[in-house]
GROMACS .gro file of C-alpha atoms in nm:
model
  299
    1MET     CA    1   8.495   9.203   8.724
    2SER     CA    2   8.220   9.138   8.531
    3ARG     CA    3   8.252   9.116   8.167
    4SER     CA    4   8.051   9.495   8.112
    5LYS     CA    5   8.244   9.608   8.460
    6ARG     CA    6   8.577   9.517   8.278
    7SER     CA    7   8.428   9.658   7.916
    8TRP     CA    8   8.401  10.051   8.129
    9ALA     CA    9   8.708   9.987   8.286
   10GLY     CA   10   8.832   9.944   7.927
   11LEU     CA   11   8.684  10.258   7.739
   12PHE     CA   12   8.760  10.520   8.030
   13GLY     CA   13   9.146  10.417   8.025
   14ALA     CA   14   9.169  10.463   7.647
   15ALA     CA   15   8.951  10.784   7.687
   16VAL     CA   16   9.213  10.908   7.936
   17ALA     CA   17   9.525  10.780   7.695
   18ILE     CA   18   9.317  11.040   7.423
   19ALA     CA   19   9.266  11.306   7.630
   20THR     CA   20   9.604  11.330   7.775
   21ALA     CA   21   9.742  11.299   7.473
   22LEU     CA   22   9.521  11.631   7.276
   23TYR     CA   23   9.496  11.747   7.645
   24VAL     CA   24   9.803  11.719   7.847
   25GLY     CA   25  10.072  11.626   7.588
   26ARG     CA   26   9.983  11.907   7.380
   27SER     CA   27  10.050  12.152   7.689
   28GLU     CA   28  10.412  12.292   7.606
   29ALA     CA   29  10.434  12.633   7.792
   30ALA     CA   30  10.721  12.657   8.044
   31PRO     CA   31  10.528  12.631   8.443
   32VAL     CA   32  10.385  12.928   8.613
   33GLU     CA   33  10.656  13.040   8.825
   34PHE     CA   34  10.432  13.217   9.148
   35ARG     CA   35  10.577  13.299   9.473
   36ASP     CA   36  10.746  12.996   9.537
   37LEU     CA   37  10.417  12.796   9.371
   38LYS     CA   38  10.455  12.637   9.003
   39VAL     CA   39  10.145  12.568   8.864
   40GLU     CA   40  10.150  12.373   8.561
   41VAL     CA   41   9.806  12.563   8.302
   42VAL     CA   42   9.638  12.263   8.086
   43GLY     CA   43   9.356  12.354   7.850
   44ASN     CA   44   9.069  12.601   7.820
   45GLY     CA   45   8.738  12.666   7.987
   46ARG     CA   46   8.681  12.673   8.329
   47PRO     CA   47   8.916  12.726   8.613
   48VAL     CA   48   8.991  12.421   8.818
   49VAL     CA   49   9.329  12.496   9.115
   50MET     CA   50   9.448  12.135   9.130
   51ILE     CA   51   9.625  12.101   9.523
   52PRO     CA   52   9.851  11.750   9.589
   53GLY     CA   53   9.910  11.658   9.924
   54LEU     CA   54  10.158  11.605  10.130
   55ASN     CA   55  10.598  11.528   9.956
   56SER     CA   56  10.346  11.505   9.652
   57ALA     CA   57  10.382  11.602   9.303
   58ALA     CA   58  10.172  11.773   9.087
   59SER     CA   59  10.158  11.468   8.849
   60THR     CA   60   9.917  11.337   9.115
   61TRP     CA   61   9.613  11.519   8.881
   62THR     CA   62   9.735  11.482   8.565
   63GLU     CA   63   9.520  11.234   8.456
   64THR     CA   64   9.234  11.314   8.605
   65CYS     CA   65   9.297  11.678   8.419
   66ALA     CA   66   9.283  11.463   8.053
   67ALA     CA   67   9.001  11.338   8.207
   68LEU     CA   68   8.792  11.641   8.247
   69GLN     CA   69   8.887  11.780   7.964
   70PRO     CA   70   8.711  11.941   7.784
   71GLY     CA   71   8.589  12.289   7.880
   72VAL     CA   72   8.851  12.293   8.190
   73GLN     CA   73   9.152  12.465   8.259
   74CYS     CA   74   9.403  12.269   8.487
   75HIS     CA   75   9.582  12.430   8.733
   76ILE     CA   76   9.775  12.218   8.860
   77VAL     CA   77   9.976  12.288   9.170
   78GLN     CA   78  10.348  12.220   9.279
   79LEU     CA   79  10.401  12.221   9.646
   80PRO     CA   80  10.746  12.403   9.745
   81GLY     CA   81  10.934  12.141   9.925
   82PHE     CA   82  10.786  11.850   9.782
   83ALA     CA   83  10.899  11.579   9.539
   84GLY     CA   84  11.223  11.720   9.471
   85ALA     CA   85  11.068  12.087   9.436
   86PRO     CA   86  11.297  12.401   9.585
   87ALA     CA   87  11.218  12.410   9.910
   88VAL     CA   88  11.099  12.848  10.065
   89LYS     CA   89  11.167  12.840  10.435
   90THR     CA   90  10.796  12.990  10.611
   91GLU     CA   91  10.669  13.001  10.992
   92ALA     CA   92  10.321  12.842  10.884
   93PHE     CA   93  10.356  12.591  10.549
   94LEU     CA   94   9.982  12.558  10.563
   95ASP     CA   95   9.929  12.914  10.622
   96GLY     CA   96  10.183  13.073  10.351
   97MET     CA   97  10.091  12.788  10.196
   98ARG     CA   98   9.720  12.893  10.213
   99ASP     CA   99   9.819  13.246  10.145
  100ARG     CA  100  10.050  13.209   9.778
  101LEU     CA  101   9.723  13.005   9.642
  102LEU     CA  102   9.492  13.302   9.709
  103ALA     CA  103   9.707  13.534   9.566
  104TYR     CA  104   9.715  13.346   9.237
  105VAL     CA  105   9.431  13.309   9.270
  106ASP     CA  106   9.393  13.697   9.245
  107ASP     CA  107   9.649  13.744   9.002
  108ARG     CA  108   9.575  13.552   8.750
  109GLN     CA  109   9.190  13.686   8.796
  110LEU     CA  110   9.007  13.412   8.738
  111ASP     CA  111   8.666  13.436   8.820
  112LYS     CA  112   8.563  13.190   9.111
  113PRO     CA  113   8.747  12.888   9.060
  114VAL     CA  114   8.725  12.516   9.190
  115ILE     CA  115   8.952  12.399   9.439
  116MET     CA  116   9.030  12.049   9.396
  117GLY     CA  117   9.297  11.914   9.720
  118HIS     CA  118   9.407  11.594   9.870
  119SER     CA  119   9.527  11.474  10.175
  120LEU     CA  120   9.742  11.793  10.243
  121GLY     CA  121   9.575  11.970   9.926
  122GLY     CA  122   9.199  11.893  10.101
  123ALA     CA  123   9.406  12.117  10.444
  124LEU     CA  124   9.468  12.385  10.254
  125ALA     CA  125   9.118  12.413  10.000
  126LEU     CA  126   9.007  12.413  10.306
  127LYS     CA  127   9.164  12.662  10.419
  128MET     CA  128   9.114  12.888  10.108
  129ALA     CA  129   8.719  12.835  10.168
  130ALA     CA  130   8.712  13.003  10.532
  131GLU     CA  131   8.997  13.285  10.473
  132LYS     CA  132   8.806  13.422  10.144
  133PRO     CA  133   8.419  13.312  10.183
  134GLY     CA  134   8.260  13.351   9.830
  135ARG     CA  135   8.585  13.387   9.590
  136LEU     CA  136   8.607  13.054   9.601
  137GLU     CA  137   8.312  12.908   9.358
  138ARG     CA  138   8.320  12.505   9.475
  139LEU     CA  139   8.597  12.280   9.733
  140VAL     CA  140   8.657  11.858   9.583
  141ILE     CA  141   8.796  11.744   9.900
  142VAL     CA  142   8.945  11.432   9.865
  143ASP     CA  143   9.042  11.245  10.130
  144SER     CA  144   9.084  11.461  10.399
  145LEU     CA  145   8.973  11.522  10.765
  146PRO     CA  146   8.924  11.848  10.927
  147PHE     CA  147   9.120  11.723  11.215
  148PHE     CA  148   9.375  11.373  11.125
  149ALA     CA  149   9.403  11.358  11.477
  150GLY     CA  150   8.996  11.307  11.590
  151LEU     CA  151   9.117  10.945  11.449
  152ARG     CA  152   9.305  10.867  11.718
  153GLY     CA  153   9.131  10.960  11.988
  154MET     CA  154   9.315  11.243  12.082
  155SER     CA  155   9.133  11.616  12.237
  156PRO     CA  156   9.322  11.942  11.956
  157GLU     CA  157   9.507  12.006  12.303
  158ALA     CA  158   9.689  11.671  12.297
  159ALA     CA  159   9.736  11.658  11.929
  160LYS     CA  160   9.942  11.993  11.963
  161GLY     CA  161  10.183  11.830  12.149
  162ALA     CA  162  10.214  11.509  11.965
  163ALA     CA  163  10.244  11.712  11.642
  164ALA     CA  164  10.571  11.868  11.834
  165ALA     CA  165  10.735  11.567  11.919
  166MET     CA  166  10.669  11.432  11.594
  167ARG     CA  167  10.853  11.707  11.400
  168GLN     CA  168  11.092  11.653  11.675
  169GLN     CA  169  11.121  11.318  11.659
  170MET     CA  170  11.104  11.379  11.206
  171GLN     CA  171  11.362  11.620  11.232
  172ASN     CA  172  11.621  11.370  11.438
  173SER     CA  173  11.562  11.049  11.226
  174THR     CA  174  11.897  10.979  11.042
  175GLN     CA  175  11.877  10.903  10.620
  176ALA     CA  176  11.829  10.523  10.728
  177GLN     CA  177  11.522  10.571  10.913
  178TRP     CA  178  11.403  10.831  10.757
  179GLU     CA  179  11.362  10.620  10.369
  180ALA     CA  180  11.199  10.329  10.644
  181GLY     CA  181  11.010  10.542  10.751
  182ALA     CA  182  10.895  10.688  10.442
  183ARG     CA  183  10.872  10.342  10.273
  184GLN     CA  184  10.552  10.252  10.571
  185GLY     CA  185  10.367  10.534  10.497
  186ALA     CA  186  10.300  10.468  10.199
  187MET     CA  187  10.121  10.147  10.217
  188GLY     CA  188   9.816  10.148  10.110
  189MET     CA  189   9.860  10.494   9.952
  190SER     CA  190   9.811  10.346   9.683
  191ARG     CA  191   9.656   9.929   9.534
  192SER     CA  192   9.908   9.924   9.300
  193PRO     CA  193  10.276   9.879   9.462
  194ALA     CA  194  10.403  10.032   9.171
  195ASN     CA  195  10.198  10.401   9.255
  196ASN     CA  196  10.259  10.297   9.658
  197GLU     CA  197  10.708  10.301   9.481
  198ARG     CA  198  10.619  10.661   9.349
  199VAL     CA  199  10.517  10.785   9.665
  200ILE     CA  200  10.746  10.660   9.842
  201ALA     CA  201  11.004  10.841   9.589
  202TRP     CA  202  10.843  11.152   9.601
  203SER     CA  203  10.854  11.164   9.961
  204LEU     CA  204  11.289  11.066  10.011
  205ALA     CA  205  11.249  11.356   9.706
  206SER     CA  206  11.061  11.609   9.956
  207ASP     CA  207  11.259  11.862  10.176
  208ARG     CA  208  11.290  11.684  10.538
  209THR     CA  209  11.244  11.984  10.760
  210THR     CA  210  10.933  12.093  10.509
  211SER     CA  211  10.825  11.778  10.543
  212ALA     CA  212  10.763  11.750  10.928
  213GLN     CA  213  10.688  12.145  10.984
  214ALA     CA  214  10.393  12.056  10.695
  215MET     CA  215  10.272  11.620  10.895
  216SER     CA  216  10.282  11.841  11.166
  217GLU     CA  217  10.079  12.153  11.152
  218LEU     CA  218   9.848  11.851  10.962
  219TRP     CA  219   9.837  11.663  11.230
  220GLY     CA  220   9.838  11.902  11.534
  221GLU     CA  221   9.542  12.203  11.354
  222ASP     CA  222   9.188  12.133  11.459
  223LEU     CA  223   9.003  12.296  11.137
  224ARG     CA  224   8.675  12.234  11.190
  225PRO     CA  225   8.579  12.588  11.394
  226LEU     CA  226   8.695  12.709  11.094
  227LEU     CA  227   8.366  12.511  10.897
  228PRO     CA  228   8.109  12.716  10.962
  229LYS     CA  229   8.287  13.036  10.801
  230ILE     CA  230   8.278  12.807  10.491
  231THR     CA  231   8.025  12.909  10.228
  232THR     CA  232   8.159  12.666   9.932
  233PRO     CA  233   7.920  12.427   9.886
  234THR     CA  234   8.157  12.125   9.877
  235LEU     CA  235   8.186  11.771   9.763
  236VAL     CA  236   8.434  11.502  10.062
  237LEU     CA  237   8.531  11.174   9.847
  238GLY     CA  238   8.610  10.924  10.099
  239ALA     CA  239   8.833  10.616  10.070
  240TRP     CA  240   8.816  10.271  10.348
  241ALA     CA  241   8.919  10.013  10.177
  242ALA     CA  242   9.289  10.032  10.301
  243TYR     CA  243   9.071   9.981  10.588
  244GLU     CA  244   8.915   9.657  10.567
  245PRO     CA  245   9.122   9.475  10.728
  246MET     CA  246   9.084   9.630  11.048
  247GLY     CA  247   8.711   9.626  11.048
  248SER     CA  248   8.638   9.950  10.883
  249THR     CA  249   8.323   9.981  10.731
  250MET     CA  250   8.252  10.218  10.378
  251ASP     CA  251   7.957  10.259  10.692
  252SER     CA  252   8.158  10.334  10.976
  253THR     CA  253   8.371  10.527  10.802
  254ARG     CA  254   8.141  10.756  10.588
  255LYS     CA  255   7.976  10.823  10.981
  256ILE     CA  256   8.330  10.967  11.094
  257PHE     CA  257   8.386  11.167  10.791
  258GLU     CA  258   8.086  11.318  10.825
  259GLY     CA  259   8.142  11.395  11.156
  260GLN     CA  260   8.418  11.617  11.155
  261TYR     CA  261   8.241  11.794  10.862
  262THR     CA  262   7.940  11.885  11.081
  263GLY     CA  263   8.033  12.256  11.075
  264LEU     CA  264   8.003  12.205  10.694
  265ASN     CA  265   7.678  12.294  10.584
  266GLY     CA  266   7.503  12.134  10.305
  267VAL     CA  267   7.837  11.895  10.288
  268LYS     CA  268   7.813  11.632  10.050
  269VAL     CA  269   8.024  11.328  10.173
  270SER     CA  270   8.105  11.009   9.909
  271MET     CA  271   8.207  10.733   9.979
  272SER     CA  272   8.497  10.574   9.633
  273PRO     CA  273   8.410  10.156   9.656
  274ARG     CA  274   8.742   9.987   9.662
  275GLY     CA  275   9.024  10.328   9.660
  276TYR     CA  276   9.278  10.349   9.869
  277HIS     CA  277   9.447  10.696   9.989
  278PHE     CA  278   9.502  10.805   9.609
  279LEU     CA  279   9.154  10.797   9.476
  280MET     CA  280   9.210  10.956   9.145
  281TRP     CA  281   9.457  10.610   9.120
  282ASP     CA  282   9.269  10.400   9.229
  283ASP     CA  283   8.954  10.468   9.138
  284PRO     CA  284   8.987  10.714   8.803
  285GLU     CA  285   8.618  10.680   8.651
  286TRP     CA  286   8.400  10.703   8.997
  287LEU     CA  287   8.659  11.028   9.120
  288VAL     CA  288   8.534  11.177   8.799
  289GLY     CA  289   8.257  11.110   8.789
  290GLU     CA  290   8.178  11.172   9.083
  291VAL     CA  291   8.344  11.526   9.039
  292LYS     CA  292   8.103  11.613   8.713
  293GLY     CA  293   7.827  11.522   8.911
  294PHE     CA  294   7.914  11.777   9.171
  295LEU     CA  295   8.044  12.079   8.932
  296ALA     CA  296   7.772  12.040   8.648
  297ALA     CA  297   7.609  12.084   8.927
  298ALA     CA  298   7.637  12.425   8.983
  299ARG     CA  299   7.533  12.488   8.554
   0.00000   0.00000   0.00000
């Protein structure tokens, strides 16, 4: 890394630390509890609802929220059943969480909020925008695709069958198999071994039934038919570097993202130069810069 890049990274890190102390540290109120969701509200200004991914804790977004201050009111969501949060019975996890999140937006009277979703949270953001066109101002989708099974070349019909088998296998696995799966699944999530251990801990603390249901829905659903219904301007931030050893390039991965999002009018796809799946940890200055530029364009 060049001296200028090291200096910039150091300044960015210092700025985030200061912002965290000033804004996140000031959040003394208990999280808002609303229909099985726990939501930490941080800051004042433009509402931004932040949704974490599968098995993830709300703290996925803590540093990002701090870096976006001032002028933003973060609504950092903890989904039920993930990372130690109490589970809730729901016939369809994704649709159930979509409805709860939209109800939360209405209950809090958030005026056209921005929705930021990571992975499974990105799928929820798409579902929210398709369900209530015009209700949301902007979407920021972090490393998420509308049809995950397409990465394995599956048809939508084949994906449904594979997802049902996946769910059954997860439910029937022994504790040792479950823990081994959690460790294997964390490989390549972040460049940092410490952050990968964090992801493993979240997975092991998650409710197995919820994880199996959510994972099977995420891989079994094809959200591409919903994309033409979405009128909300959308920024998609993609990761590719973890797959470089397997021959992936930024260009080839960008084409996958662009191909899957073809049906979403006006979508902007940007690829991180170096981040793995948790882009907010691996490439934070790039992610925050992209988000700030995208949000500024709406003003």
